[in-house]
Amino acid sequence: MKSLHIVVIGGVASGPAAVAEARRTNADATITLFEKGPDISYSACEMPFLISGQINRVERLVRYTPEAFATKFSVDVRTHHEVESIDPTNRSITFRDLKTQKTAKISYDRLVLATGAKATVPNALQSAIKDLYVLRSLDDLRQIEKVIQKQTIRHAVVIGSGYVGLDSAWALKTRGLRVTLLSPSGMLPGALPPAMSQIIKAHLLSSGIGVRAERAVGIEKAGDGKIIAVLTAEGEKIGCDFVLVATGTAPGSELGLGGGLKIGSQGGVLVDDQMRTSAQGVWACGDCTERRELVFDASIRAPLSLNAFRSGRVAGRNAARLGHGRAMTISPLVHAATLALGALEIAHTGWTENEAKALGKEIVSATIQSRTASAMAENSPVHITLVAEKGSRRLIGGQIVGGTASAQRINVLTALIRAKGTVDDLYNVDFVYAPSLAPAQDPLFVAARTLQKSLG
Amino acid sequence: MKSLHIVVIGGVASGPAAVAEARRTNADATITLFEKGPDISYSACEMPFLISGQINRVERLVRYTPEAFATKFSVDVRTHHEVESIDPTNRSITFRDLKTQKTAKISYDRLVLATGAKATVPNALQSAIKDLYVLRSLDDLRQIEKVIQKQTIRHAVVIGSGYVGLDSAWALKTRGLRVTLLSPSGMLPGALPPAMSQIIKAHLLSSGIGVRAERAVGIEKAGDGKIIAVLTAEGEKIGCDFVLVATGTAPGSELGLGGGLKIGSQGGVLVDDQMRTSAQGVWACGDCTERRELVFDASIRAPLSLNAFRSGRVAGRNAARLGHGRAMTISPLVHAATLALGALEIAHTGWTENEAKALGKEIVSATIQSRTASAMAENSPVHITLVAEKGSRRLIGGQIVGGTASAQRINVLTALIRAKGTVDDLYNVDFVYAPSLAPAQDPLFVAARTLQKSLG
């Protein structure tokens, strides 16, 4: 009997997870992994450690070299191979070998799309695109590292103030560069409540990072073609010689779209709870997908490391199984993320008040300020906002900004949101207390009590 | 109409919480608070900060002086007043003014027992009891501080290796004293799995605290009556001049027992989910009580700060209400606690494998070792044990020992245990990830996956 041929497209995070799980599921399958870049299986989230100088070799970010991965999981790894189209009807793909520029078509039995997401660059900056930097791949990182090492940067401008923009700005500052962050909305990052944004802004400013609530509308270059300034909608000309664009990402769903797969409202390849796409024999996973969210059953993207791993596992398992046994399913998403800027931890889970109100929900929220530990121990401020549905008292989101161990508290909220818990369930949690680890009344407990009062 | 007379017995933590909530509930009530010691409303958990020298005034532990509390909540505060008996049938109590030694009887309409817990001293050490130290009250602390300040202590022995023994030993060591900890079971603390106990022991030893798996059976004194050694069951004579006993606590339930209240299997005053005792018109709260536990419906004590506050609120509210409106209820307990020994955090929630097996339950557990953050960031080891019921896969307990932010992870488990969640629910949590705050796969996620494999 001919063995199953599984093709996985995309080698950064979710793709390798799919391959590994497919191999565990099916020892006999033939597996081919396509990756257009030179690298597979690396930790994109840790790239700022190289920029900051905390590590000094790109290789430290690589979990498996293509060779090691190929050997470990008996998979044909084809780096520098870009898949140009998929044909779910005939179960084939067309790819280009980027070294030889030759194209070829091969057939598959099962296909897994793990094509990730790509950085988006605003239209106004497109004309300067080859002189701008983004931070998505190891190759992006190598280019940034090359220009930093030249030691010619006097002023770096980071455009965009989401988690990636903040993380990159912090890393550049840690490296010793002068950095200005442009935040068009004035919010850092946009998902958090305004009061928290102010705390983050104050932290950046006191750490030596310039912050301006301006939108970049153009790039000015010198006669020799070098960038000399960013132009803003407010009419400013911000002199600089390095520009990193972090204005967001878009799902890499072109292959899916071209192959006729259903695309969701967020632009991602739509998948169900088995990570199946709309086409027979095609699964998708990771940053290129969007799927059901737990609280409001909305369709959302979650371009996050753990989702890449977990969804890759499910796609790989289901693509490789031979019909016996149950399909593996994945639980609906709660969108939760965190970031550290030095000693300041930022985290959010679920929905913000504004997002939920935009969906027409009746919402009550409460914001508290507390401390991370007893006043007698080392401690720092922590700010928490809780968001609940008015009638059901159900917890639907939370945002936290604060010092040590603040971010870990977000996981408590996520666990409760998943359990469809109310603010009363949060109040009832037996929070642990030791003076150097928490106040006698944990900040989450205080927040729950405050929200209970608002809900009546 | 005569106003309601509410009597609260015990002023440390739960009693003041009951008074405050009673006053909020009923502006007209007459409230009397009895406390046999000189102090009320203080933070017993922070007493080790004075021993360690991190604070230097006992007053910093006091939230309200008797006078300030009396004014703030319009309550008659009687310190140095020991209640000698309660008579629920006739709704009266008899008390002694410890300054004048006069006794008197007064009647009440509603009674709240908040008599706390007391340190227990093994029979073998009773003969030396007035030369031994315990750490329960501010007066205990003042005595310890007095002897430390004399600077005559060459070697302090702490008998008992529960959280209080560990905490005290660490504080004495931080103060600069030579310290030996006697742990009869060899387990530190007894509730944790053996492998974690070894990690804690190694941490103590490398921090300069001696640890011996021996049981104290006697005290040797010099001719002048001063302690010169602890004698152990193993025949050792451990030279020392200061002995702190931390072998456990017992609920202060004598008043309740004398008044005919039902006492539970753990020796505490039995209360229901309204903090009612078995007698009409009598509520109880805090360390003197025992009540229903969430997982196995067992009757347990929870001598913990948050339980004192929360149960005090419920007892105070219900004792003060006048029949209209619903009674306030309290949720069943999950027993969770934490302790920091310098940089090492210890925490547990719910049941250990051995405890659950002793109840005849079929249990599966898994233990993992991970790191608190990415290998590229500052990180330290973290060890997690998860305990689940075999058939239902329900999570019933967890234990954690590790570095920064390890303890906060226990609250995630507690929230899930409360929600009657399974190990699969834990696997599904959208754990946040940033390299300096957690590994890409959070230790709790790794533990859940490992336990899933064990459960099949």
Short mmCIF file of C-alpha atoms in Angstrom, two decimals, chain A residues 21 24 43 45-46 49 55 60-61 305-306 309-310 313 331 333-334 336-340 345 374-377 404-405 407-412 414-416 418-419 427-438 440-442 445 449, chain B residues 21 24 43 45-46 49 55 60-61 305-306 309-310 313 331 333-334 336-340 345 374-377 404-405 407-412 414-416 418-419 427-438 440-442 445 449:
data_model
loop_
_atom_site.label_atom_id
_atom_site.label_comp_id
_atom_site.label_asym_id
_atom_site.label_seq_id
_atom_site.Cartn_x
_atom_site.Cartn_y
_atom_site.Cartn_z
CA GLU A 21 2.57 15.41 15.58
CA ARG A 24 3.90 10.64 16.02
CA SER A 43 11.59 31.30 18.18
CA CYS A 45 9.22 35.90 19.96
CA GLU A 46 12.79 35.86 21.17
CA PHE A 49 16.91 39.40 22.59
CA ILE A 55 22.18 37.15 23.02
CA ARG A 60 20.45 30.55 19.54
CA LEU A 61 16.91 31.21 18.34
CA SER A 305 3.19 31.13 20.00
CA LEU A 306 1.09 28.75 22.10
CA PHE A 309 1.99 25.00 18.75
CA ARG A 310 -1.39 23.75 19.91
CA ARG A 313 -0.52 19.63 16.88
CA SER A 331 -10.90 24.36 22.28
CA LEU A 333 -9.77 30.67 21.75
CA VAL A 334 -9.48 33.22 24.48
CA ALA A 336 -4.47 36.49 25.85
CA ALA A 337 -1.02 37.98 25.52
CA THR A 338 1.74 39.55 27.55
CA LEU A 339 4.86 41.66 27.19
CA ALA A 340 7.58 42.83 29.54
CA GLU A 345 4.66 43.69 32.81
CA SER A 374 2.97 43.79 51.08
CA ALA A 375 4.12 47.34 51.78
CA MET A 376 6.82 45.83 54.02
CA ALA A 377 8.33 43.78 51.21
CA THR A 404 6.86 41.44 39.20
CA ALA A 405 4.39 38.56 38.73
CA ALA A 407 1.48 39.08 34.12
CA GLN A 408 1.04 35.63 35.69
CA ARG A 409 -2.21 36.88 37.22
CA ILE A 410 -3.76 37.14 33.74
CA ASN A 411 -3.78 33.33 33.47
CA VAL A 412 -6.17 33.15 36.43
CA THR A 414 -8.18 33.32 31.34
CA ALA A 415 -8.90 30.08 33.22
CA LEU A 416 -12.05 31.62 34.70
CA ARG A 418 -12.82 29.67 29.86
CA ALA A 419 -14.88 28.15 32.66
CA TYR A 427 -14.01 36.78 44.32
CA ASN A 428 -14.31 33.23 45.68
CA VAL A 429 -10.88 32.06 44.52
CA ASP A 430 -8.70 31.11 47.48
CA PHE A 431 -5.83 33.41 46.48
CA VAL A 432 -2.59 32.54 48.21
CA TYR A 433 -0.88 35.10 50.39
CA ALA A 434 2.63 35.56 51.64
CA PRO A 435 3.71 39.14 52.32
CA SER A 436 6.60 39.11 49.89
CA LEU A 437 4.49 37.54 47.11
CA ALA A 438 1.14 39.31 47.34
CA ALA A 440 -3.16 40.04 52.08
CA GLN A 441 -5.92 40.79 49.60
CA ASP A 442 -4.62 39.83 46.19
CA PHE A 445 -9.49 39.75 44.74
CA ARG A 449 -14.77 43.00 44.96
CA GLU B 21 -19.16 44.38 57.93
CA ARG B 24 -21.83 48.51 57.25
CA SER B 43 -1.09 41.39 60.42
CA CYS B 45 1.52 36.90 58.70
CA GLU B 46 3.95 39.80 58.58
CA PHE B 49 9.45 40.84 58.97
CA ILE B 55 10.96 46.34 59.80
CA ARG B 60 3.91 48.75 61.64
CA LEU B 61 1.99 45.48 61.85
CA SER B 305 -5.59 35.39 56.20
CA LEU B 306 -7.99 35.62 53.26
CA PHE B 309 -11.31 38.24 56.17
CA ARG B 310 -13.87 36.66 53.89
CA ARG B 313 -17.38 39.53 56.43
CA SER B 331 -18.26 29.39 48.93
CA LEU B 333 -13.00 26.15 50.65
CA VAL B 334 -10.09 25.11 48.52
CA ALA B 336 -4.29 26.99 49.16
CA ALA B 337 -1.24 28.60 50.70
CA THR B 338 2.16 29.96 49.80
CA LEU B 339 5.47 30.91 51.36
CA ALA B 340 8.64 32.56 50.11
CA GLU B 345 8.56 30.25 46.27
CA SER B 374 13.02 31.49 28.53
CA ALA B 375 16.57 30.20 28.71
CA MET B 376 17.67 33.51 27.19
CA ALA B 377 16.19 35.57 30.00
CA THR B 404 10.02 34.27 40.58
CA ALA B 405 6.27 34.18 39.90
CA ALA B 407 3.59 30.99 43.45
CA GLN B 408 1.19 33.08 41.35
CA ARG B 409 0.69 30.05 39.13
CA ILE B 410 -1.06 28.22 41.99
CA ASN B 411 -4.03 30.61 41.71
CA VAL B 412 -4.67 29.33 38.18
CA THR B 414 -7.23 26.98 42.43
CA ALA B 415 -9.54 28.78 40.00
CA LEU B 416 -9.79 25.63 37.87
CA ARG B 418 -13.15 25.62 41.96
CA ALA B 419 -14.66 25.43 38.48
CA TYR B 427 -4.21 22.20 28.91
CA ASN B 428 -6.67 24.44 27.06
CA VAL B 429 -5.86 27.61 29.00
CA ASP B 430 -4.43 30.28 26.70
CA PHE B 431 -1.32 30.84 28.81
CA VAL B 432 0.44 34.08 28.02
CA TYR B 433 4.01 34.05 26.83
CA ALA B 434 6.79 36.58 26.74
CA PRO B 435 10.32 35.20 26.91
CA SER B 436 11.27 37.06 30.08
CA LEU B 437 8.04 36.09 31.86
CA ALA B 438 7.47 32.46 30.91
CA ALA B 440 6.92 29.42 25.26
CA GLN B 441 5.13 26.49 26.87
CA ASP B 442 4.16 27.61 30.35
CA PHE B 445 0.82 23.76 30.27
CA ARG B 449 0.25 17.72 28.97
#
